[in-house]
Amino acid sequence: MPFFKSDSLEQRARAAWERRATPVFRGVYDAQMRRLLNAISRATPETIVVLLSEQWSKEPAVVQAAVQAFYDEMALAVGGAAFADLPTPDDWQVIADSLFTASRRRAGAFAATMTETSMKQTQDVIAAWLDTPEATTGELRDMMRGVWTGPRPDAAAVTETTYMYSQSRHTAWQAAGFWGYSIVTMNDGHVRPSHEEAAKNGPYPFSDTTHQPPVNDDVNCRCVSVPVLENPYG
């Protein structure tokens, strides 16, 4: 559809959000690490499981609060840009409300998934620590740092930005009366076969979030989506 930006412009716009997201997610992972290591520093081998369980129960809400402003800002900006591109714009307030609802839902999902992954990894570290004779809590803290360092924060920044970029556009398009979306690849030698399949087998209704970028939740997915006004399947 000619009233939407080119794929290359969308790529640059999304990359700009990725650059803004990276320090946000690095900070979130670092803060969770510090909270959990602080809980360990107060524990003994007999109390460590209870103290960590108490901390884990708080983590989803704390993480969501830390990232929500970024999700809201991105949703409103990206959704607003998609709204401005519409040939027959609908009511902006309706779209804005839908964007904030989607933003809260995605931020909550990220917080829950991030915490669950961290918790499972720390459980493995603690099990190894308990099997180590005469290991100290200080050694446990050193062992646990690897749970939050490495590629996880940067991968989360890329994946969440890609998801929020497509989700915000989809939310605006859906609120404005569009039916669904198609996937467009970069059409070069780096496109994954499964992403080529997703592009070939569309379009998809907005209720189908499986195929929206990042396709298959693949990190560094470069696909973009474009709106489809009417159901092509009748």
Short mmCIF file of C-alpha atoms in Angstrom, two decimals:
data_model
loop_
_atom_site.label_atom_id
_atom_site.label_comp_id
_atom_site.label_asym_id
_atom_site.label_seq_id
_atom_site.Cartn_x
_atom_site.Cartn_y
_atom_site.Cartn_z
CA MET A 1 0.00 0.00 0.00
CA PRO A 2 1.62 3.26 -1.10
CA PHE A 3 0.53 5.30 1.91
CA PHE A 4 2.88 3.32 4.20
CA LYS A 5 6.60 3.83 4.60
CA SER A 6 9.04 1.69 2.65
CA ASP A 7 10.53 -1.41 4.24
CA SER A 8 13.93 0.29 4.54
CA LEU A 9 12.43 3.25 6.40
CA GLU A 10 10.64 0.88 8.75
CA GLN A 11 13.91 -0.94 9.39
CA ARG A 12 15.65 2.31 10.31
CA ALA A 13 12.78 3.38 12.54
CA ARG A 14 12.80 0.06 14.36
CA ALA A 15 16.61 0.14 14.71
CA ALA A 16 16.34 3.55 16.38
CA TRP A 17 13.98 2.08 18.98
CA GLU A 18 16.34 -0.85 19.51
CA ARG A 19 19.13 1.58 20.37
CA ARG A 20 16.88 3.26 22.93
CA ALA A 21 15.74 -0.09 24.32
CA THR A 22 19.20 -1.55 24.93
CA PRO A 23 20.14 0.52 28.02
CA VAL A 24 16.60 0.09 29.39
CA PHE A 25 16.76 -3.69 29.30
CA ARG A 26 20.36 -3.85 30.46
CA GLY A 27 19.31 -1.79 33.46
CA VAL A 28 16.33 -4.06 34.19
CA TYR A 29 18.46 -7.21 34.12
CA ASP A 30 21.16 -5.59 36.23
CA ALA A 31 18.60 -4.40 38.80
CA GLN A 32 17.07 -7.86 39.13
CA MET A 33 20.54 -9.34 39.59
CA ARG A 34 21.31 -6.87 42.38
CA ARG A 35 18.01 -7.59 44.15
CA LEU A 36 18.55 -11.35 44.07
CA LEU A 37 22.21 -11.14 45.08
CA ASN A 38 21.20 -8.89 47.96
CA ALA A 39 18.67 -11.50 49.08
CA ILE A 40 21.40 -14.15 48.96
CA SER A 41 23.74 -11.99 51.02
CA ARG A 42 21.16 -12.00 53.84
CA ALA A 43 20.63 -15.75 53.67
CA THR A 44 22.13 -18.82 55.23
CA PRO A 45 22.05 -22.27 53.59
CA GLU A 46 18.98 -23.01 55.73
CA THR A 47 17.03 -19.85 54.81
CA ILE A 48 18.12 -19.25 51.23
CA VAL A 49 15.20 -21.07 49.59
CA VAL A 50 12.61 -19.13 51.60
CA LEU A 51 14.26 -15.74 51.06
CA LEU A 52 14.62 -16.29 47.34
CA SER A 53 11.03 -17.51 47.03
CA GLU A 54 9.83 -14.32 48.69
CA GLN A 55 11.90 -12.22 46.30
CA TRP A 56 10.79 -14.10 43.21
CA SER A 57 7.14 -13.55 44.09
CA LYS A 58 7.72 -9.77 43.93
CA GLU A 59 9.78 -9.73 40.76
CA PRO A 60 7.13 -9.71 37.98
CA ALA A 61 5.48 -6.57 39.33
CA VAL A 62 8.82 -4.86 39.97
CA VAL A 63 10.14 -5.66 36.49
CA GLN A 64 6.93 -4.54 34.79
CA ALA A 65 7.02 -1.23 36.66
CA ALA A 66 10.60 -0.72 35.49
CA VAL A 67 9.87 -1.28 31.78
CA GLN A 68 6.30 0.01 31.48
CA ALA A 69 7.23 3.60 30.62
CA PHE A 70 9.37 2.45 27.71
CA TYR A 71 6.64 0.16 26.39
CA ASP A 72 4.03 2.92 26.70
CA GLU A 73 6.23 5.50 24.99
CA MET A 74 7.07 3.19 22.12
CA ALA A 75 3.49 2.00 21.67
CA LEU A 76 2.15 5.55 21.51
CA ALA A 77 4.87 6.79 19.15
CA VAL A 78 4.81 3.83 16.76
CA GLY A 79 1.05 3.46 16.85
CA GLY A 80 0.67 7.21 16.35
CA ALA A 81 2.90 7.08 13.28
CA ALA A 82 0.86 4.20 11.87
CA PHE A 83 -2.33 6.14 12.61
CA ALA A 84 -0.99 9.19 10.78
CA ASP A 85 -0.34 7.02 7.71
CA LEU A 86 -3.92 5.77 7.54
CA PRO A 87 -5.90 7.06 4.55
CA THR A 88 -9.12 7.23 6.58
CA PRO A 89 -8.11 7.74 10.23
CA ASP A 90 -10.49 6.66 12.95
CA ASP A 91 -10.83 8.21 16.39
CA TRP A 92 -7.34 8.67 17.91
CA GLN A 93 -8.47 8.29 21.52
CA VAL A 94 -9.88 4.84 20.79
CA ILE A 95 -6.60 3.83 19.20
CA ALA A 96 -4.54 5.32 22.05
CA ASP A 97 -6.56 3.37 24.63
CA SER A 98 -6.01 0.18 22.64
CA LEU A 99 -2.28 0.90 22.43
CA PHE A 100 -1.92 1.36 26.18
CA THR A 101 -3.87 -1.85 26.82
CA ALA A 102 -1.58 -3.79 24.47
CA SER A 103 1.48 -2.15 26.02
CA ARG A 104 0.52 -3.17 29.55
CA ARG A 105 -0.20 -6.71 28.39
CA ARG A 106 3.15 -7.08 26.63
CA ALA A 107 5.16 -5.51 29.46
CA GLY A 108 3.50 -7.89 31.90
CA ALA A 109 4.24 -10.88 29.68
CA PHE A 110 7.89 -9.87 29.37
CA ALA A 111 8.23 -9.40 33.14
CA ALA A 112 6.72 -12.81 33.85
CA THR A 113 8.81 -14.62 31.23
CA MET A 114 12.05 -12.88 32.20
CA THR A 115 11.52 -13.69 35.88
CA GLU A 116 10.59 -17.30 35.18
CA THR A 117 13.71 -17.80 33.07
CA SER A 118 15.94 -16.18 35.70
CA MET A 119 14.37 -18.25 38.45
CA LYS A 120 14.90 -21.54 36.60
CA GLN A 121 18.52 -20.68 35.87
CA THR A 122 19.23 -19.68 39.47
CA GLN A 123 17.67 -22.92 40.69
CA ASP A 124 20.21 -24.82 38.60
CA VAL A 125 23.03 -22.68 39.99
CA ILE A 126 21.84 -23.20 43.58
CA ALA A 127 21.59 -26.96 43.05
CA ALA A 128 25.20 -27.03 41.84
CA TRP A 129 26.25 -24.85 44.77
CA LEU A 130 24.56 -27.11 47.31
CA ASP A 131 26.42 -30.07 45.85
CA THR A 132 29.74 -28.27 46.36
CA PRO A 133 31.18 -29.05 49.81
CA GLU A 134 31.93 -26.03 51.99
CA ALA A 135 30.81 -23.54 49.32
CA THR A 136 30.06 -20.09 50.74
CA THR A 137 27.21 -17.70 49.95
CA GLY A 138 29.82 -15.37 48.51
CA GLU A 139 30.77 -18.04 46.00
CA LEU A 140 27.09 -18.56 45.22
CA ARG A 141 26.70 -14.85 44.45
CA ASP A 142 29.62 -15.03 42.04
CA MET A 143 28.16 -18.11 40.36
CA MET A 144 24.76 -16.48 39.96
CA ARG A 145 25.95 -13.34 38.16
CA GLY A 146 26.06 -15.28 34.92
CA VAL A 147 22.26 -15.64 35.00
CA TRP A 148 21.81 -11.96 34.10
CA THR A 149 24.96 -11.14 32.17
CA GLY A 150 25.88 -12.16 28.64
CA PRO A 151 23.48 -11.88 25.68
CA ARG A 152 20.14 -12.00 27.51
CA PRO A 153 19.57 -8.23 27.99
CA ASP A 154 20.52 -7.26 24.44
CA ALA A 155 18.53 -10.13 22.93
CA ALA A 156 15.49 -9.06 24.98
CA ALA A 157 15.87 -5.46 23.79
CA VAL A 158 15.88 -6.54 20.14
CA THR A 159 13.05 -9.06 20.44
CA GLU A 160 10.78 -6.86 22.55
CA THR A 161 11.35 -3.84 20.29
CA THR A 162 10.53 -5.87 17.19
CA TYR A 163 7.40 -7.26 18.83
CA MET A 164 6.22 -3.90 20.14
CA TYR A 165 6.88 -2.25 16.79
CA SER A 166 4.63 -4.69 14.94
CA GLN A 167 2.09 -4.96 17.77
CA SER A 168 1.66 -1.18 18.03
CA ARG A 169 1.12 -0.88 14.29
CA HIS A 170 -1.32 -3.80 14.32
CA THR A 171 -3.25 -2.29 17.21
CA ALA A 172 -3.63 1.02 15.39
CA TRP A 173 -4.63 -0.69 12.15
CA GLN A 174 -7.13 -2.96 13.86
CA ALA A 175 -8.73 -0.09 15.78
CA ALA A 176 -9.04 1.79 12.48
CA GLY A 177 -10.95 -1.08 10.89
CA PHE A 178 -8.33 -3.08 9.01
CA TRP A 179 -8.74 -6.87 8.87
CA GLY A 180 -5.19 -8.17 9.23
CA TYR A 181 -1.63 -8.08 7.99
CA SER A 182 0.86 -9.57 5.55
CA ILE A 183 4.53 -10.28 6.17
CA VAL A 184 7.21 -8.73 3.97
CA THR A 185 10.77 -10.08 4.13
CA MET A 186 13.94 -8.25 3.16
CA ASN A 187 14.09 -10.54 0.11
CA ASP A 188 17.80 -11.30 0.29
CA GLY A 189 20.03 -14.26 1.01
CA HIS A 190 19.79 -13.80 4.78
CA VAL A 191 16.04 -14.44 5.08
CA ARG A 192 15.21 -17.56 7.10
CA PRO A 193 13.18 -20.20 5.23
CA SER A 194 10.49 -20.18 7.91
CA HIS A 195 10.10 -16.42 7.45
CA GLU A 196 9.79 -16.87 3.69
CA GLU A 197 7.01 -19.37 4.42
CA ALA A 198 5.28 -16.91 6.73
CA ALA A 199 5.35 -14.26 4.02
CA LYS A 200 4.10 -16.68 1.36
CA ASN A 201 1.26 -18.13 3.43
CA GLY A 202 -0.31 -14.84 4.53
CA PRO A 203 -2.16 -12.65 4.94
CA TYR A 204 -3.23 -13.25 8.54
CA PRO A 205 -5.97 -11.82 10.75
CA PHE A 206 -4.82 -9.69 13.67
CA SER A 207 -5.96 -12.46 16.00
CA ASP A 208 -3.09 -14.56 14.62
CA THR A 209 -0.04 -13.20 16.44
CA THR A 210 2.10 -16.25 15.65
CA HIS A 211 3.39 -14.81 12.39
CA GLN A 212 3.85 -11.18 13.31
CA PRO A 213 7.45 -9.96 13.62
CA PRO A 214 9.57 -11.23 15.21
CA VAL A 215 8.44 -14.29 13.24
CA ASN A 216 8.73 -17.38 15.45
CA ASP A 217 10.19 -15.08 18.15
CA ASP A 218 13.49 -15.23 16.26
CA VAL A 219 16.02 -12.66 17.45
CA ASN A 220 17.10 -10.22 14.73
CA CYS A 221 14.02 -10.87 12.60
CA ARG A 222 14.06 -8.19 9.90
CA CYS A 223 10.57 -8.81 8.54
CA VAL A 224 7.93 -6.08 8.60
CA SER A 225 4.17 -6.29 8.37
CA VAL A 226 1.79 -4.30 6.17
CA PRO A 227 -1.96 -3.92 6.73
CA VAL A 228 -4.69 -5.72 4.86
CA LEU A 229 -8.00 -3.88 4.72
CA GLU A 230 -10.44 -6.69 3.96
CA ASN A 231 -10.59 -10.42 4.57
CA PRO A 232 -9.25 -11.98 1.36
CA TYR A 233 -10.70 -15.38 2.23
CA GLY A 234 -14.29 -14.27 2.04
#
